[in-house]
Amino acid sequence: MTLLRLSDVQYEIAGQKIIQNISFALTKGDFLTLTGPSGGGKSTLLKLIATLLTPTAGKIYFKDKQQSDYEIVKYRQQVSYCFQQPSLFGTTVFDNLCFPYTVRNQNFDDKRAAELLELVALPTSYLNKKITELSGGEKQRVALIRNLMFLPEILLLDEVITGLDEKSKNIVHDLIGAVQKENVTIIQVIHDPEEIQNASKILWLEKGSIIDEPISR
């Protein structure tokens, strides 16, 4: 079954077309990489899928239902977006990992938190650590596992390894690999040529348009 489908999606602002007639479809467990030159529309496209922006033309379908027909909070619980720059809130790591449970009116799952912290090489004692004391790589890891406390149907990754040191990159790669094994559909935006070489399905975006159809490698 098609999980996500874009049909002639466009996004225009101040008379400038940022995204032009984008169409593609993904099924459960697909891993798509969006790449291309800076300013090509990759992050804008990801934000359209995430409901952070609204298409000015065309339609986005999730599970054969129009994106606009979903309650936005419910949609974002199933289609989860990770920013390039980690956006943490509150005072501690716990404040961030507890948030997904708060919005669902559920009790915090200590076991799940411990499992994910271990996956990103952070001890459980980090639950009480102040976010101001975290390194850049640690902040990104916490932001990522916050999105995974409840596994989404689709995980959107907007250059999440950009600027990370080699250790943090490897940890994030391992985390993404673990998510893949859970049959989560992943769409990532990357620039790094080495990362692109490792991608299995690619869309090249340039000037808001798809230059090549998805390529399997």
PDB file of C-alpha atoms in Angstrom, residues 9-210:
ATOM      1  CA  VAL A   9       2.936  19.661  -5.389  1.00  0.00           C
ATOM      2  CA  GLN A  10       3.989  23.286  -5.696  1.00  0.00           C
ATOM      3  CA  TYR A  11       5.051  25.936  -3.230  1.00  0.00           C
ATOM      4  CA  GLU A  12       5.263  29.607  -4.132  1.00  0.00           C
ATOM      5  CA  ILE A  13       6.066  32.626  -2.009  1.00  0.00           C
ATOM      6  CA  ALA A  14       6.211  36.275  -3.053  1.00  0.00           C
ATOM      7  CA  GLY A  15       5.750  35.208  -6.672  1.00  0.00           C
ATOM      8  CA  GLN A  16       8.725  32.853  -6.572  1.00  0.00           C
ATOM      9  CA  LYS A  17       8.199  29.142  -7.202  1.00  0.00           C
ATOM     10  CA  ILE A  18      10.268  27.219  -4.660  1.00  0.00           C
ATOM     11  CA  ILE A  19       8.760  23.783  -5.429  1.00  0.00           C
ATOM     12  CA  GLN A  20       7.387  22.931  -8.868  1.00  0.00           C
ATOM     13  CA  ASN A  21       5.154  19.995  -9.826  1.00  0.00           C
ATOM     14  CA  ILE A  22       6.710  17.405  -7.513  1.00  0.00           C
ATOM     15  CA  SER A  23       5.136  13.946  -7.723  1.00  0.00           C
ATOM     16  CA  PHE A  24       6.315  10.664  -6.189  1.00  0.00           C
ATOM     17  CA  ALA A  25       5.045   7.872  -3.954  1.00  0.00           C
ATOM     18  CA  LEU A  26       6.553   5.817  -1.136  1.00  0.00           C
ATOM     19  CA  THR A  27       5.505   2.601   0.540  1.00  0.00           C
ATOM     20  CA  LYS A  28       6.123   1.409   4.084  1.00  0.00           C
ATOM     21  CA  GLY A  29       9.804   0.865   4.836  1.00  0.00           C
ATOM     22  CA  ASP A  30      11.148   2.945   1.919  1.00  0.00           C
ATOM     23  CA  PHE A  31      14.261   5.050   2.517  1.00  0.00           C
ATOM     24  CA  LEU A  32      14.427   8.072   0.218  1.00  0.00           C
ATOM     25  CA  THR A  33      17.297  10.562   0.011  1.00  0.00           C
ATOM     26  CA  LEU A  34      16.659  14.085  -1.254  1.00  0.00           C
ATOM     27  CA  THR A  35      19.775  15.770  -2.580  1.00  0.00           C
ATOM     28  CA  GLY A  36      20.917  18.458  -4.993  1.00  0.00           C
ATOM     29  CA  PRO A  37      22.452  21.950  -4.875  1.00  0.00           C
ATOM     30  CA  SER A  38      21.756  24.442  -2.094  1.00  0.00           C
ATOM     31  CA  GLY A  39      18.553  26.368  -2.668  1.00  0.00           C
ATOM     32  CA  GLY A  40      17.082  23.561  -4.751  1.00  0.00           C
ATOM     33  CA  GLY A  41      14.046  23.133  -2.507  1.00  0.00           C
ATOM     34  CA  LYS A  42      14.963  20.002  -0.540  1.00  0.00           C
ATOM     35  CA  SER A  43      14.254  21.342   2.946  1.00  0.00           C
ATOM     36  CA  THR A  44      11.150  23.154   1.713  1.00  0.00           C
ATOM     37  CA  LEU A  45       9.798  19.891   0.325  1.00  0.00           C
ATOM     38  CA  LEU A  46      10.475  18.116   3.611  1.00  0.00           C
ATOM     39  CA  LYS A  47       8.651  20.888   5.506  1.00  0.00           C
ATOM     40  CA  LEU A  48       5.659  20.557   3.169  1.00  0.00           C
ATOM     41  CA  ILE A  49       5.470  16.849   3.970  1.00  0.00           C
ATOM     42  CA  ALA A  50       5.813  17.698   7.677  1.00  0.00           C
ATOM     43  CA  THR A  51       2.950  20.291   7.550  1.00  0.00           C
ATOM     44  CA  LEU A  52       5.356  23.056   8.577  1.00  0.00           C
ATOM     45  CA  LEU A  53       4.465  24.660   5.240  1.00  0.00           C
ATOM     46  CA  THR A  54       1.297  24.344   3.123  1.00  0.00           C
ATOM     47  CA  PRO A  55       1.418  23.620  -0.627  1.00  0.00           C
ATOM     48  CA  THR A  56       0.133  26.427  -2.826  1.00  0.00           C
ATOM     49  CA  ALA A  57      -0.936  23.835  -5.417  1.00  0.00           C
ATOM     50  CA  GLY A  58      -1.142  20.057  -5.718  1.00  0.00           C
ATOM     51  CA  LYS A  59      -1.935  17.530  -3.011  1.00  0.00           C
ATOM     52  CA  ILE A  60      -0.115  15.415  -0.438  1.00  0.00           C
ATOM     53  CA  TYR A  61      -1.702  12.110   0.572  1.00  0.00           C
ATOM     54  CA  PHE A  62      -0.880  10.080   3.670  1.00  0.00           C
ATOM     55  CA  LYS A  63      -2.426   6.594   3.792  1.00  0.00           C
ATOM     56  CA  ASP A  64      -4.641   7.544   0.820  1.00  0.00           C
ATOM     57  CA  LYS A  65      -6.136  10.478   2.722  1.00  0.00           C
ATOM     58  CA  GLN A  66      -5.348  14.111   1.972  1.00  0.00           C
ATOM     59  CA  GLN A  67      -2.850  15.621   4.381  1.00  0.00           C
ATOM     60  CA  SER A  68      -5.153  18.618   4.901  1.00  0.00           C
ATOM     61  CA  ASP A  69      -7.914  16.320   6.200  1.00  0.00           C
ATOM     62  CA  TYR A  70      -5.847  15.215   9.202  1.00  0.00           C
ATOM     63  CA  GLU A  71      -5.842  16.935  12.559  1.00  0.00           C
ATOM     64  CA  ILE A  72      -2.366  18.471  12.547  1.00  0.00           C
ATOM     65  CA  VAL A  73      -1.265  17.060  15.930  1.00  0.00           C
ATOM     66  CA  LYS A  74      -2.381  13.536  14.995  1.00  0.00           C
ATOM     67  CA  TYR A  75      -0.621  13.812  11.635  1.00  0.00           C
ATOM     68  CA  ARG A  76       2.642  14.963  13.202  1.00  0.00           C
ATOM     69  CA  GLN A  77       2.554  12.046  15.614  1.00  0.00           C
ATOM     70  CA  GLN A  78       2.743   9.759  12.575  1.00  0.00           C
ATOM     71  CA  VAL A  79       4.964  11.898  10.331  1.00  0.00           C
ATOM     72  CA  SER A  80       7.822  13.118  12.496  1.00  0.00           C
ATOM     73  CA  TYR A  81      10.235  15.899  11.456  1.00  0.00           C
ATOM     74  CA  CYS A  82      13.793  16.329  12.766  1.00  0.00           C
ATOM     75  CA  PHE A  83      15.416  19.732  12.308  1.00  0.00           C
ATOM     76  CA  GLN A  84      18.972  20.307  11.121  1.00  0.00           C
ATOM     77  CA  GLN A  85      19.606  22.391  14.234  1.00  0.00           C
ATOM     78  CA  PRO A  86      18.307  20.463  17.279  1.00  0.00           C
ATOM     79  CA  SER A  87      15.447  22.296  18.963  1.00  0.00           C
ATOM     80  CA  LEU A  88      15.308  21.341  22.625  1.00  0.00           C
ATOM     81  CA  PHE A  89      13.052  22.939  25.231  1.00  0.00           C
ATOM     82  CA  GLY A  90      12.495  22.943  28.954  1.00  0.00           C
ATOM     83  CA  THR A  91      15.414  22.498  31.327  1.00  0.00           C
ATOM     84  CA  THR A  92      16.478  18.849  31.164  1.00  0.00           C
ATOM     85  CA  VAL A  93      16.722  15.885  28.813  1.00  0.00           C
ATOM     86  CA  PHE A  94      13.770  14.388  30.696  1.00  0.00           C
ATOM     87  CA  ASP A  95      11.604  17.399  29.786  1.00  0.00           C
ATOM     88  CA  ASN A  96      12.191  16.598  26.120  1.00  0.00           C
ATOM     89  CA  LEU A  97      11.740  12.825  26.246  1.00  0.00           C
ATOM     90  CA  CYS A  98       8.627  13.175  28.396  1.00  0.00           C
ATOM     91  CA  PHE A  99       6.927  15.541  25.935  1.00  0.00           C
ATOM     92  CA  PRO A 100       5.649  12.842  23.494  1.00  0.00           C
ATOM     93  CA  TYR A 101       3.873  11.172  26.433  1.00  0.00           C
ATOM     94  CA  THR A 102       2.424  14.453  27.718  1.00  0.00           C
ATOM     95  CA  VAL A 103       0.747  15.270  24.380  1.00  0.00           C
ATOM     96  CA  ARG A 104      -0.733  11.747  24.289  1.00  0.00           C
ATOM     97  CA  ASN A 105      -1.854  11.877  27.947  1.00  0.00           C
ATOM     98  CA  GLN A 106       0.246   8.819  28.731  1.00  0.00           C
ATOM     99  CA  ASN A 107       2.674   7.993  31.510  1.00  0.00           C
ATOM    100  CA  PHE A 108       6.390   8.301  30.762  1.00  0.00           C
ATOM    101  CA  ASP A 109       8.032   5.008  29.747  1.00  0.00           C
ATOM    102  CA  ASP A 110      11.349   4.805  31.621  1.00  0.00           C
ATOM    103  CA  LYS A 111      12.285   1.561  29.886  1.00  0.00           C
ATOM    104  CA  ARG A 112      11.793   3.019  26.400  1.00  0.00           C
ATOM    105  CA  ALA A 113      13.824   6.092  27.333  1.00  0.00           C
ATOM    106  CA  ALA A 114      16.658   3.930  28.672  1.00  0.00           C
ATOM    107  CA  GLU A 115      16.665   1.797  25.496  1.00  0.00           C
ATOM    108  CA  LEU A 116      16.911   4.837  23.216  1.00  0.00           C
ATOM    109  CA  LEU A 117      19.520   6.590  25.327  1.00  0.00           C
ATOM    110  CA  GLU A 118      21.620   3.421  25.143  1.00  0.00           C
ATOM    111  CA  LEU A 119      21.191   3.351  21.350  1.00  0.00           C
ATOM    112  CA  VAL A 120      22.734   6.829  21.122  1.00  0.00           C
ATOM    113  CA  ALA A 121      25.496   6.064  23.645  1.00  0.00           C
ATOM    114  CA  LEU A 122      24.119   8.208  26.476  1.00  0.00           C
ATOM    115  CA  PRO A 123      23.687   6.911  30.052  1.00  0.00           C
ATOM    116  CA  THR A 124      20.266   6.974  31.731  1.00  0.00           C
ATOM    117  CA  SER A 125      21.664   9.557  34.159  1.00  0.00           C
ATOM    118  CA  TYR A 126      21.377  12.010  31.256  1.00  0.00           C
ATOM    119  CA  LEU A 127      17.633  12.194  31.893  1.00  0.00           C
ATOM    120  CA  ASN A 128      18.459  14.683  34.653  1.00  0.00           C
ATOM    121  CA  LYS A 129      21.141  16.509  32.662  1.00  0.00           C
ATOM    122  CA  LYS A 130      20.477  20.154  31.800  1.00  0.00           C
ATOM    123  CA  ILE A 131      20.197  20.769  28.079  1.00  0.00           C
ATOM    124  CA  THR A 132      22.572  23.734  28.448  1.00  0.00           C
ATOM    125  CA  GLU A 133      25.285  21.239  29.457  1.00  0.00           C
ATOM    126  CA  LEU A 134      24.945  19.086  26.334  1.00  0.00           C
ATOM    127  CA  SER A 135      27.378  19.211  23.419  1.00  0.00           C
ATOM    128  CA  GLY A 136      26.041  19.865  19.920  1.00  0.00           C
ATOM    129  CA  GLY A 137      26.188  16.175  19.056  1.00  0.00           C
ATOM    130  CA  GLU A 138      24.427  15.209  22.294  1.00  0.00           C
ATOM    131  CA  LYS A 139      21.665  17.743  21.626  1.00  0.00           C
ATOM    132  CA  GLN A 140      21.068  16.250  18.191  1.00  0.00           C
ATOM    133  CA  ARG A 141      20.936  12.739  19.623  1.00  0.00           C
ATOM    134  CA  VAL A 142      18.397  13.784  22.261  1.00  0.00           C
ATOM    135  CA  ALA A 143      16.295  15.586  19.640  1.00  0.00           C
ATOM    136  CA  LEU A 144      16.290  12.463  17.464  1.00  0.00           C
ATOM    137  CA  ILE A 145      15.271  10.019  20.160  1.00  0.00           C
ATOM    138  CA  ARG A 146      12.540  12.417  21.311  1.00  0.00           C
ATOM    139  CA  ASN A 147      10.993  11.813  17.873  1.00  0.00           C
ATOM    140  CA  LEU A 148      11.339   8.069  18.375  1.00  0.00           C
ATOM    141  CA  MET A 149       9.840   7.583  21.842  1.00  0.00           C
ATOM    142  CA  PHE A 150       6.806   6.532  19.801  1.00  0.00           C
ATOM    143  CA  LEU A 151       7.850   5.146  16.421  1.00  0.00           C
ATOM    144  CA  PRO A 152       6.344   7.255  13.623  1.00  0.00           C
ATOM    145  CA  GLU A 153       5.123   5.903  10.301  1.00  0.00           C
ATOM    146  CA  ILE A 154       7.434   8.344   8.499  1.00  0.00           C
ATOM    147  CA  LEU A 155      10.640   9.920   9.819  1.00  0.00           C
ATOM    148  CA  LEU A 156      11.832  13.118   8.117  1.00  0.00           C
ATOM    149  CA  LEU A 157      15.524  13.969   8.608  1.00  0.00           C
ATOM    150  CA  ASP A 158      16.653  17.431   7.519  1.00  0.00           C
ATOM    151  CA  GLU A 159      20.468  17.265   7.320  1.00  0.00           C
ATOM    152  CA  VAL A 160      20.630  15.936  10.865  1.00  0.00           C
ATOM    153  CA  ILE A 161      24.301  14.919  10.618  1.00  0.00           C
ATOM    154  CA  THR A 162      25.530  18.268   9.267  1.00  0.00           C
ATOM    155  CA  GLY A 163      28.156  19.746  11.573  1.00  0.00           C
ATOM    156  CA  LEU A 164      28.432  16.668  13.789  1.00  0.00           C
ATOM    157  CA  ASP A 165      31.791  15.170  14.725  1.00  0.00           C
ATOM    158  CA  GLU A 166      32.660  11.713  13.407  1.00  0.00           C
ATOM    159  CA  LYS A 167      31.632   9.944  16.622  1.00  0.00           C
ATOM    160  CA  SER A 168      28.187  11.555  16.647  1.00  0.00           C
ATOM    161  CA  LYS A 169      27.727  10.875  12.918  1.00  0.00           C
ATOM    162  CA  ASN A 170      28.402   7.179  13.445  1.00  0.00           C
ATOM    163  CA  ILE A 171      25.984   7.045  16.390  1.00  0.00           C
ATOM    164  CA  VAL A 172      23.243   8.758  14.350  1.00  0.00           C
ATOM    165  CA  HIS A 173      23.880   6.371  11.442  1.00  0.00           C
ATOM    166  CA  ASP A 174      23.455   3.404  13.789  1.00  0.00           C
ATOM    167  CA  LEU A 175      20.231   4.903  15.142  1.00  0.00           C
ATOM    168  CA  ILE A 176      18.830   5.416  11.640  1.00  0.00           C
ATOM    169  CA  GLY A 177      19.771   1.839  10.805  1.00  0.00           C
ATOM    170  CA  ALA A 178      17.874   0.597  13.862  1.00  0.00           C
ATOM    171  CA  VAL A 179      14.824   2.634  12.829  1.00  0.00           C
ATOM    172  CA  GLN A 180      15.013   1.170   9.312  1.00  0.00           C
ATOM    173  CA  LYS A 181      14.810  -2.331  10.779  1.00  0.00           C
ATOM    174  CA  GLU A 182      11.507  -1.316  12.375  1.00  0.00           C
ATOM    175  CA  ASN A 183      10.109  -0.777   8.853  1.00  0.00           C
ATOM    176  CA  VAL A 184       9.724   2.979   9.323  1.00  0.00           C
ATOM    177  CA  THR A 185       9.643   4.987   6.090  1.00  0.00           C
ATOM    178  CA  ILE A 186      12.513   7.503   6.086  1.00  0.00           C
ATOM    179  CA  ILE A 187      13.071  10.612   3.964  1.00  0.00           C
ATOM    180  CA  GLN A 188      16.380  12.362   4.495  1.00  0.00           C
ATOM    181  CA  VAL A 189      17.949  15.519   3.089  1.00  0.00           C
ATOM    182  CA  ILE A 190      21.727  15.354   2.664  1.00  0.00           C
ATOM    183  CA  HIS A 191      24.546  17.219   0.887  1.00  0.00           C
ATOM    184  CA  ASP A 192      27.586  15.160   1.842  1.00  0.00           C
ATOM    185  CA  PRO A 193      28.865  13.291  -1.281  1.00  0.00           C
ATOM    186  CA  GLU A 194      29.930  10.340   0.861  1.00  0.00           C
ATOM    187  CA  GLU A 195      26.440  10.106   2.362  1.00  0.00           C
ATOM    188  CA  ILE A 196      24.882  10.277  -1.105  1.00  0.00           C
ATOM    189  CA  GLN A 197      27.021   7.326  -2.260  1.00  0.00           C
ATOM    190  CA  ASN A 198      25.530   5.212   0.525  1.00  0.00           C
ATOM    191  CA  ALA A 199      21.923   6.111  -0.341  1.00  0.00           C
ATOM    192  CA  SER A 200      19.680   3.453  -1.909  1.00  0.00           C
ATOM    193  CA  LYS A 201      16.892   5.581  -3.407  1.00  0.00           C
ATOM    194  CA  ILE A 202      17.583   9.151  -4.516  1.00  0.00           C
ATOM    195  CA  LEU A 203      15.676  12.182  -5.769  1.00  0.00           C
ATOM    196  CA  TRP A 204      17.767  15.039  -7.151  1.00  0.00           C
ATOM    197  CA  LEU A 205      16.112  18.431  -6.705  1.00  0.00           C
ATOM    198  CA  GLU A 206      17.302  21.507  -8.560  1.00  0.00           C
ATOM    199  CA  LYS A 207      15.469  24.840  -8.823  1.00  0.00           C
ATOM    200  CA  GLY A 208      12.475  23.246  -7.150  1.00  0.00           C
ATOM    201  CA  SER A 209      12.075  20.435  -9.675  1.00  0.00           C
ATOM    202  CA  ILE A 210      12.970  16.750  -9.788  1.00  0.00           C
TER     203      ILE A 210
END
